[in-house]
Short mmCIF file of C-alpha atoms in Angstrom, two decimals:
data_model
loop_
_atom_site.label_atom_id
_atom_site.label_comp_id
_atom_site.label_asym_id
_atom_site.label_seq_id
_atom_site.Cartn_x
_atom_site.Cartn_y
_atom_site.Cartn_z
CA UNK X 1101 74.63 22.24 -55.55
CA UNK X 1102 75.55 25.80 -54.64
CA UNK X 1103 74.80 26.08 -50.46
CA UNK X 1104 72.05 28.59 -49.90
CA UNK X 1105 73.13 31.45 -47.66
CA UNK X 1106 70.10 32.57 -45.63
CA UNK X 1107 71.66 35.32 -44.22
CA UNK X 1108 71.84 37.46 -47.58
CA UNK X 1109 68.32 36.63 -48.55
CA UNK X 1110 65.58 39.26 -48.08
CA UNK X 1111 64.08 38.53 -45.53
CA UNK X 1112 60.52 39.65 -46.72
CA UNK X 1113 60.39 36.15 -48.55
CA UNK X 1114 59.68 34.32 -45.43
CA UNK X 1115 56.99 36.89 -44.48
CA UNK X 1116 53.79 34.46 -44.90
CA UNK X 1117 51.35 36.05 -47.34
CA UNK X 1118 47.91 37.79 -45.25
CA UNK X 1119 44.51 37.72 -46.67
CA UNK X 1120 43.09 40.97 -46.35
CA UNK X 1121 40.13 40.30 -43.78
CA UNK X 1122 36.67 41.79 -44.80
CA UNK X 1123 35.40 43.62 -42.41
CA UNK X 1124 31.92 43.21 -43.98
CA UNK X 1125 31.75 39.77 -43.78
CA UNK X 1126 33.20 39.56 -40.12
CA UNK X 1127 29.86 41.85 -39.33
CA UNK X 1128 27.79 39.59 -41.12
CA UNK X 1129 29.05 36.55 -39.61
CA UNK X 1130 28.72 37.81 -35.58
CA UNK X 1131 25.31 40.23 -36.18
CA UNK X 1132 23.92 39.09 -33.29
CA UNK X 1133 27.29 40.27 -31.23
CA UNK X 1134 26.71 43.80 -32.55
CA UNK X 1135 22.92 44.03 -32.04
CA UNK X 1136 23.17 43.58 -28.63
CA UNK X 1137 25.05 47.13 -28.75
CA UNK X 1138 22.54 48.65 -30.94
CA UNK X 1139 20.09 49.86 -28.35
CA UNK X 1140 22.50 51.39 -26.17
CA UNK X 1141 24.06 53.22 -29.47
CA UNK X 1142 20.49 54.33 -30.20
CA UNK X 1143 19.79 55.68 -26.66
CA UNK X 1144 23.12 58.23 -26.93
CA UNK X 1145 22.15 59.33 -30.23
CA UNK X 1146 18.64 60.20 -29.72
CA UNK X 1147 18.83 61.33 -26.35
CA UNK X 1148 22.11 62.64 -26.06
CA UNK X 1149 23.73 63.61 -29.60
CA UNK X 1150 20.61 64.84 -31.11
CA UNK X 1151 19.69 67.10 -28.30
CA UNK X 1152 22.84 68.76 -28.38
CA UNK X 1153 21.22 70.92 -31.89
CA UNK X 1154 18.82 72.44 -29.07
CA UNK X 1155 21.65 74.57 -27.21
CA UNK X 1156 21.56 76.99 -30.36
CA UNK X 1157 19.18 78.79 -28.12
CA UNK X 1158 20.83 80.19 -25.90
CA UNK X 1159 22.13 82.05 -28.22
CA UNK X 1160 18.89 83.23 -29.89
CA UNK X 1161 15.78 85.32 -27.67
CA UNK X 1162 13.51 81.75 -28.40
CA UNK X 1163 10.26 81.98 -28.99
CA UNK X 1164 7.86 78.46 -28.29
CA UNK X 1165 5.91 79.57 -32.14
CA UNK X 1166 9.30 80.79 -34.07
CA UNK X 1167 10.80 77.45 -33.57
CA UNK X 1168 14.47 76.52 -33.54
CA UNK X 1169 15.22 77.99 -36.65
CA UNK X 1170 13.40 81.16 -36.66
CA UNK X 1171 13.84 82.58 -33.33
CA UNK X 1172 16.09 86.21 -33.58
CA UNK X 1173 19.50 85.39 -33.08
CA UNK X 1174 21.17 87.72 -29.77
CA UNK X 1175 24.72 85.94 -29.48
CA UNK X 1176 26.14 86.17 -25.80
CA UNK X 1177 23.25 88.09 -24.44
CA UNK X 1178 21.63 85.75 -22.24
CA UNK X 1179 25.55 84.65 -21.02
CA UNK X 1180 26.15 88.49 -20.43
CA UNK X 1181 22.68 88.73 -18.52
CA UNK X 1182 23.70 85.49 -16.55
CA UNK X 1183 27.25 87.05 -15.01
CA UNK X 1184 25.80 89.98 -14.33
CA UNK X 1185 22.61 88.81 -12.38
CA UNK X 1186 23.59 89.85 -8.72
CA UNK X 1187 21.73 86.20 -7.07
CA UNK X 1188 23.65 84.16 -9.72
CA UNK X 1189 27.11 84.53 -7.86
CA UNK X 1190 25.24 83.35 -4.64
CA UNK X 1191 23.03 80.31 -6.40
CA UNK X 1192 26.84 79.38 -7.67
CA UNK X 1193 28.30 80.14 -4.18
CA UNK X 1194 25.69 77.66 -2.91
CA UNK X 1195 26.27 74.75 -5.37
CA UNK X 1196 29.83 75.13 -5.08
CA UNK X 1197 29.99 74.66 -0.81
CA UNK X 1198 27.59 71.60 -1.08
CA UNK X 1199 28.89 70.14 -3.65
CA UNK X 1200 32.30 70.36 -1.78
CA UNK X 1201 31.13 69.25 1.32
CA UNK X 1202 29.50 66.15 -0.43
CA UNK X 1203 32.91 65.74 -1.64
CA UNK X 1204 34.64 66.07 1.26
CA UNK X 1205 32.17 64.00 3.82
CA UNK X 1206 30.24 62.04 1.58
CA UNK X 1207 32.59 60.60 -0.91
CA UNK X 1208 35.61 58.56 1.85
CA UNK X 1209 32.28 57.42 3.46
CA UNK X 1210 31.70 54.46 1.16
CA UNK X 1211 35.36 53.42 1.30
CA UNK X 1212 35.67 53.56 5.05
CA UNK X 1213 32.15 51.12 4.67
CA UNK X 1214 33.97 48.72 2.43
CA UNK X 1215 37.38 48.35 4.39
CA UNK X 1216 35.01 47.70 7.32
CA UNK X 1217 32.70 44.91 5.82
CA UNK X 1218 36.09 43.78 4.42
CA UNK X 1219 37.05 42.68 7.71
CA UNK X 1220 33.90 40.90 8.72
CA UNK X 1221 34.16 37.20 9.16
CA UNK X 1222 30.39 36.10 10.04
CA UNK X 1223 28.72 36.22 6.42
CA UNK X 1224 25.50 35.90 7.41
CA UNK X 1225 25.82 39.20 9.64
CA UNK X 1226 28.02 40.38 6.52
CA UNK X 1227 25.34 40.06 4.09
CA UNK X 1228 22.88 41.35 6.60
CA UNK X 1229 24.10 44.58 6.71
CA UNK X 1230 24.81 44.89 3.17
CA UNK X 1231 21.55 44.55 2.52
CA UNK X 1232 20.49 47.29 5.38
CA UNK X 1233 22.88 49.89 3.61
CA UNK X 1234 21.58 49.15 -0.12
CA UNK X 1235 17.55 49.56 1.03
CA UNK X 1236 17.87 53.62 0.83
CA UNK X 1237 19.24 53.59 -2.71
CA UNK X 1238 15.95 51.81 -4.13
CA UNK X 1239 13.93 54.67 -2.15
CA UNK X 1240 12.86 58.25 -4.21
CA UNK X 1241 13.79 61.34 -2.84
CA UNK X 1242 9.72 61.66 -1.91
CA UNK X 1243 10.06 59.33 0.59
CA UNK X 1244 13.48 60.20 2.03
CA UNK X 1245 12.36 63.66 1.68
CA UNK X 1246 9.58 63.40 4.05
CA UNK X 1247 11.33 60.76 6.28
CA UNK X 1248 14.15 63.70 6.84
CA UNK X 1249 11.28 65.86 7.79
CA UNK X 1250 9.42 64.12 9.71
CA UNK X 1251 12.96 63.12 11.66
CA UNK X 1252 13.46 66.76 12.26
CA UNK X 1253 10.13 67.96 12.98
CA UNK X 1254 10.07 70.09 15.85
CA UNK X 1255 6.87 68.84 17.40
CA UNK X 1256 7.24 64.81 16.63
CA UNK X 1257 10.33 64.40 15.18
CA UNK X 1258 12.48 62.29 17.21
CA UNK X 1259 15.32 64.15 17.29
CA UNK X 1260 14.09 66.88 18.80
CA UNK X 1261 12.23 64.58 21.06
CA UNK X 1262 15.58 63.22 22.25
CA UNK X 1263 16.52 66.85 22.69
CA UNK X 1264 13.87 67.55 25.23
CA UNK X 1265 14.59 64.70 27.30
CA UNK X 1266 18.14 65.87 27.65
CA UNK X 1267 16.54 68.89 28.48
CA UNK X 1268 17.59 70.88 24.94
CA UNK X 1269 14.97 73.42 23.63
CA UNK X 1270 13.05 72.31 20.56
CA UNK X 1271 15.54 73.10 17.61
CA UNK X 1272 13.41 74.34 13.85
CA UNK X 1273 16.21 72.55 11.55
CA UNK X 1274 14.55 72.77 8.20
CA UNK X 1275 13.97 76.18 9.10
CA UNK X 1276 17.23 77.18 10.09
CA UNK X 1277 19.42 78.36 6.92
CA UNK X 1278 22.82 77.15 9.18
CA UNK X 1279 21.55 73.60 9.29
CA UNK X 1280 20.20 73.09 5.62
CA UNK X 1281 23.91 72.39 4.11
CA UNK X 1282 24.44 70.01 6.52
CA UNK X 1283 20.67 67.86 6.19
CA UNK X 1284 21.30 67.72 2.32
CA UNK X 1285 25.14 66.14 3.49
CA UNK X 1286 24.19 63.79 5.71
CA UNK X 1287 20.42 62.68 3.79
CA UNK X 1288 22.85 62.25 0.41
CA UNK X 1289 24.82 59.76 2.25
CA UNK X 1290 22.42 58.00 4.42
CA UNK X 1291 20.73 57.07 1.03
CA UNK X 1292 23.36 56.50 -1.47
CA UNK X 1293 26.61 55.05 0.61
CA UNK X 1294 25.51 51.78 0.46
CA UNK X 1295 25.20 51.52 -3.05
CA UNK X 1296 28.73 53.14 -4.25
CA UNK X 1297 30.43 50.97 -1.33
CA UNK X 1298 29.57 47.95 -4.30
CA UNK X 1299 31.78 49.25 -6.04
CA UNK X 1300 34.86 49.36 -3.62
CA UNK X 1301 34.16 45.76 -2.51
CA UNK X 1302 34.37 44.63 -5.86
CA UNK X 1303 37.86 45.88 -6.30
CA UNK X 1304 38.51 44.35 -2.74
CA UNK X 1305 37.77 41.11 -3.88
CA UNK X 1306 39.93 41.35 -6.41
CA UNK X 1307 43.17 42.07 -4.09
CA UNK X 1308 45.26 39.35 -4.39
CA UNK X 1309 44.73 37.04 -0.96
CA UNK X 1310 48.69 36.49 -0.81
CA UNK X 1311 49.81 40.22 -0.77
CA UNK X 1312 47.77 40.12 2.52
CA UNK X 1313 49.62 36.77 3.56
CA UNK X 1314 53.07 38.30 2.60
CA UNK X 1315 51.95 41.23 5.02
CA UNK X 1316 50.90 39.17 7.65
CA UNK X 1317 54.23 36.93 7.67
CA UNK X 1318 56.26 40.33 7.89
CA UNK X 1319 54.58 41.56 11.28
CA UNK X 1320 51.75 43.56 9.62
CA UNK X 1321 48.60 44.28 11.84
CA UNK X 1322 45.04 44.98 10.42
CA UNK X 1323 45.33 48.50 10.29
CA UNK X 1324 48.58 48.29 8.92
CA UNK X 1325 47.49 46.16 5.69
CA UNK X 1326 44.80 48.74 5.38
CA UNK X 1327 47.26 51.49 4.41
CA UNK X 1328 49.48 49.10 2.76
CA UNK X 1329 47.57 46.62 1.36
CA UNK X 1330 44.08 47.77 0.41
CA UNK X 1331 44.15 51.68 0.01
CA UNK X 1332 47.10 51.01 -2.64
CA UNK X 1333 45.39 48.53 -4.36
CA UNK X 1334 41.96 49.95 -4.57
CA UNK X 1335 43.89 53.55 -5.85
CA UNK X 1336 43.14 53.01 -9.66
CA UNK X 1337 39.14 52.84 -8.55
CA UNK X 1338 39.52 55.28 -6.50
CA UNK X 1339 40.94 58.09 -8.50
CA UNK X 1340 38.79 57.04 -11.40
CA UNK X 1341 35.55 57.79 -9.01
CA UNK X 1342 37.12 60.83 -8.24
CA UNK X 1343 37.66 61.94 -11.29
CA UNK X 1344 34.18 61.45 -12.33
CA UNK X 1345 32.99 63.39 -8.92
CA UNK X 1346 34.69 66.61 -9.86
CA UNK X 1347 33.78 66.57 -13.23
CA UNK X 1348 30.18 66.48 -12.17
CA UNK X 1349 30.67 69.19 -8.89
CA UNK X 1350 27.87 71.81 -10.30
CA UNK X 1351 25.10 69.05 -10.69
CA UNK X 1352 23.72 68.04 -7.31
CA UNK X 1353 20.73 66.35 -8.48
CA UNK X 1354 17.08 68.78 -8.53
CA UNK X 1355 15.05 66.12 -6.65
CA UNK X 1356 17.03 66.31 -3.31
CA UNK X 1357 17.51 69.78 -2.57
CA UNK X 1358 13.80 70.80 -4.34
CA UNK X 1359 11.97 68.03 -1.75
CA UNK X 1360 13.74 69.63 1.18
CA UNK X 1361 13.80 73.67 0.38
CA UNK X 1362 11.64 75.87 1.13
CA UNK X 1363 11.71 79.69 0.97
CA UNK X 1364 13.15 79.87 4.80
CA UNK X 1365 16.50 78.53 3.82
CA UNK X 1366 16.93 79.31 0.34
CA UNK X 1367 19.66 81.83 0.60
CA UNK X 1368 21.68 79.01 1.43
CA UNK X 1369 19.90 75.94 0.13
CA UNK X 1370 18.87 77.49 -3.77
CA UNK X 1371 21.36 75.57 -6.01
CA UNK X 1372 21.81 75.66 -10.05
CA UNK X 1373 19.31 73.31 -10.61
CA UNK X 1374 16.46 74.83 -8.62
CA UNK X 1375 17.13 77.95 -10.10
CA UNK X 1376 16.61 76.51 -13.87
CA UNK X 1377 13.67 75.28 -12.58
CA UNK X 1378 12.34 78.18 -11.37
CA UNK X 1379 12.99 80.48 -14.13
CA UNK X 1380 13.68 78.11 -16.89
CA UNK X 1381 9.83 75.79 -16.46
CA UNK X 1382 8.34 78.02 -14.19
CA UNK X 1383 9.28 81.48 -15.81
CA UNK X 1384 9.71 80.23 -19.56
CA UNK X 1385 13.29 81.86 -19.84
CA UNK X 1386 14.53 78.66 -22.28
CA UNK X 1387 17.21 80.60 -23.82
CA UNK X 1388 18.07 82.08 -20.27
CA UNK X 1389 18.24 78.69 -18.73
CA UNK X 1390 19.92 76.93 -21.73
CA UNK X 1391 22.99 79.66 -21.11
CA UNK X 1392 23.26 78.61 -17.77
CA UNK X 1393 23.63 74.70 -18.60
CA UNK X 1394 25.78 75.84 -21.04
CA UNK X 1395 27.99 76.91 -18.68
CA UNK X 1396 27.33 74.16 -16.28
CA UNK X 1397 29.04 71.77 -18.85
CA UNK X 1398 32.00 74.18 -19.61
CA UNK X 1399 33.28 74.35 -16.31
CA UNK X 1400 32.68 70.33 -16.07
CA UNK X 1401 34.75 69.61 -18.94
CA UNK X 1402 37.47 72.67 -17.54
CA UNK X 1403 37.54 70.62 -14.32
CA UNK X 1404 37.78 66.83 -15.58
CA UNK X 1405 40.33 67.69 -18.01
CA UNK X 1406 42.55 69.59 -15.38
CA UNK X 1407 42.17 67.47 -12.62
CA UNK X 1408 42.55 63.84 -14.97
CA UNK X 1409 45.60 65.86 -15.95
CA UNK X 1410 47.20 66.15 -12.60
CA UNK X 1411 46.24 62.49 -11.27
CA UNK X 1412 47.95 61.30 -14.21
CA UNK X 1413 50.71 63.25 -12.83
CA UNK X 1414 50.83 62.52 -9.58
CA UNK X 1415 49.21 58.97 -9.14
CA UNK X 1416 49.79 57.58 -12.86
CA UNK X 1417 45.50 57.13 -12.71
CA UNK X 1418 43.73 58.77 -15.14
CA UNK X 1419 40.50 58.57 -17.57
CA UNK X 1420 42.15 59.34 -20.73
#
């Protein structure tokens, strides 16, 4: 018998044959999987994909009876009126300093919280003051609204009432422009650190226990492992949060800064939002308003895309 030699035989005869799968029947068989999803796909396509036909009117003078479809047509009119409204630049001006002082104060604050509980060893004080921290979050922006200004009330607030008793004069804060920026800073995290530090604690827990043996065997203190340990590990979360931040730096949410503005301090308190409200519900400028969203989004997507861009070229983190 002639000796088989294996090495001159194609080598696509040993590939085993593959049954084409059917994708049909694989749906069939795990429906149940793929219904769970269903809701969530409906949600984002009636509420978010569908929604996006409306924006055609900000290019269009709309009218309420024309409808969609038969308002006139005015193409960058309302975008031209926008830049050249002189209180736009200021409303911007506004959003653009709180929103960067949020960033600034407001988003190490739940990471410094998390490092700290980190090093907590009584769990029953531990879970405690977790629970403390998270209360705010569950609470509207009615109640912490009126809680702020009832805190800061000149004539039973008890700040000012521990003013007087160091002998300070009664100080109007939610009437003072210079001390608005600073309420909405500090009320923003009061109410919502809690909740994101969840978030860094879960990627704590995930550290592996023996990088922080391996730094404890080599001399490392506490604040040592911090910096060398923790903050490297919980970098990926971090940067992704980030990320997500910046892309989102023009929308401070309406309910905060509408609960505690009032016409005293709205030269520096009137942000984006309150302005669409105010001439967009109030004043029935749809088309007007729509322009300015619009633009709202642009500069998001300009920003996310430019700053996921440079973390992925600095840190190696990035969204996409």
């Amino acid at each position: 018998m002639a000796e088989i030699n294996l090495a001159e035989m194609d080598s696509a005869s040993y590939r085993v044959p593959i049954v084409p799968h059917s994708k049909k029947r694989y749906l069939l068989k795990n429906w149940q999987i793929y219904s769970m999803i269903l809701p969530g796909i409906l949600f984002f396509i009636i509420f978010r994909y569908i929604p996006l036909a409306g924006s055609i009117i900000a290019f269009q003078d709309y009218n309420v009876f024309s409808g969609l479809w038969g308002s006139k047509f005015v193409g960058f009119k309302h975008f031209e009126a926008l830049f050249t409204y002189p209180e736009f630049f200021s409303i911007l001006r506004n959003t653009i300093l709180i929103s960067l002082y949020q960033l600034i104060f407001g988003f190490p604050a739940p990471i410094i919280l998390a490092l700290l509980l980190n090093e907590v060893r009584k769990m029953m004080f531990k879970r405690v003051v977790q629970t403390v921290i998270y209360l705010p979050h569950f609470l509207s922006w009615v109640i912490v609204g009126g809680l702020v200004i009832n805190f800061l009330s000149p004539n039973y607030g008890i700040i000012n009432q521990l003013l007087g008793d160091f002998g300070i004069e009664k100080i109007f804060f939610m009437q003072e422009p210079g001390y608005f920026r600073s309420i909405v800073v500090i009320s923003g995290i009061w109410k919502e650190v809690g909740w994101s530090t969840i978030i860094y604690l879960a990627a704590v827990a995930g550290i592996n226990s023996e990088l922080y043996e391996a730094a404890d065997m080599d001399g490392a203190s506490k604040f040592r492992q911090v910096f060398s340990v923790t903050l490297p590990a919980l970098m990926p979360t971090i940067m992704v949060l980030l990320l997500l931040r910046i892309g989102h730096i023009l929308d401070l949410g309406f309910e905060q800064i509408y609960i505690l503005l009032n016409p005293l301090v709205k030269d520096t308190g009137n942000i984006i939002d309150t302005y669409i409200y105010e001439v967009g519900l109030l004043g029935s400028q749809f088309s007007y308003t729509t322009a300015i969203g619009i633009f709202k989004s642009a500069i998001g997507l300009i920003l996310i895309v430019g700053a996921n861009q440079l973390s992925k070229k600095l840190t190696g983190n990035s969204l996409f």
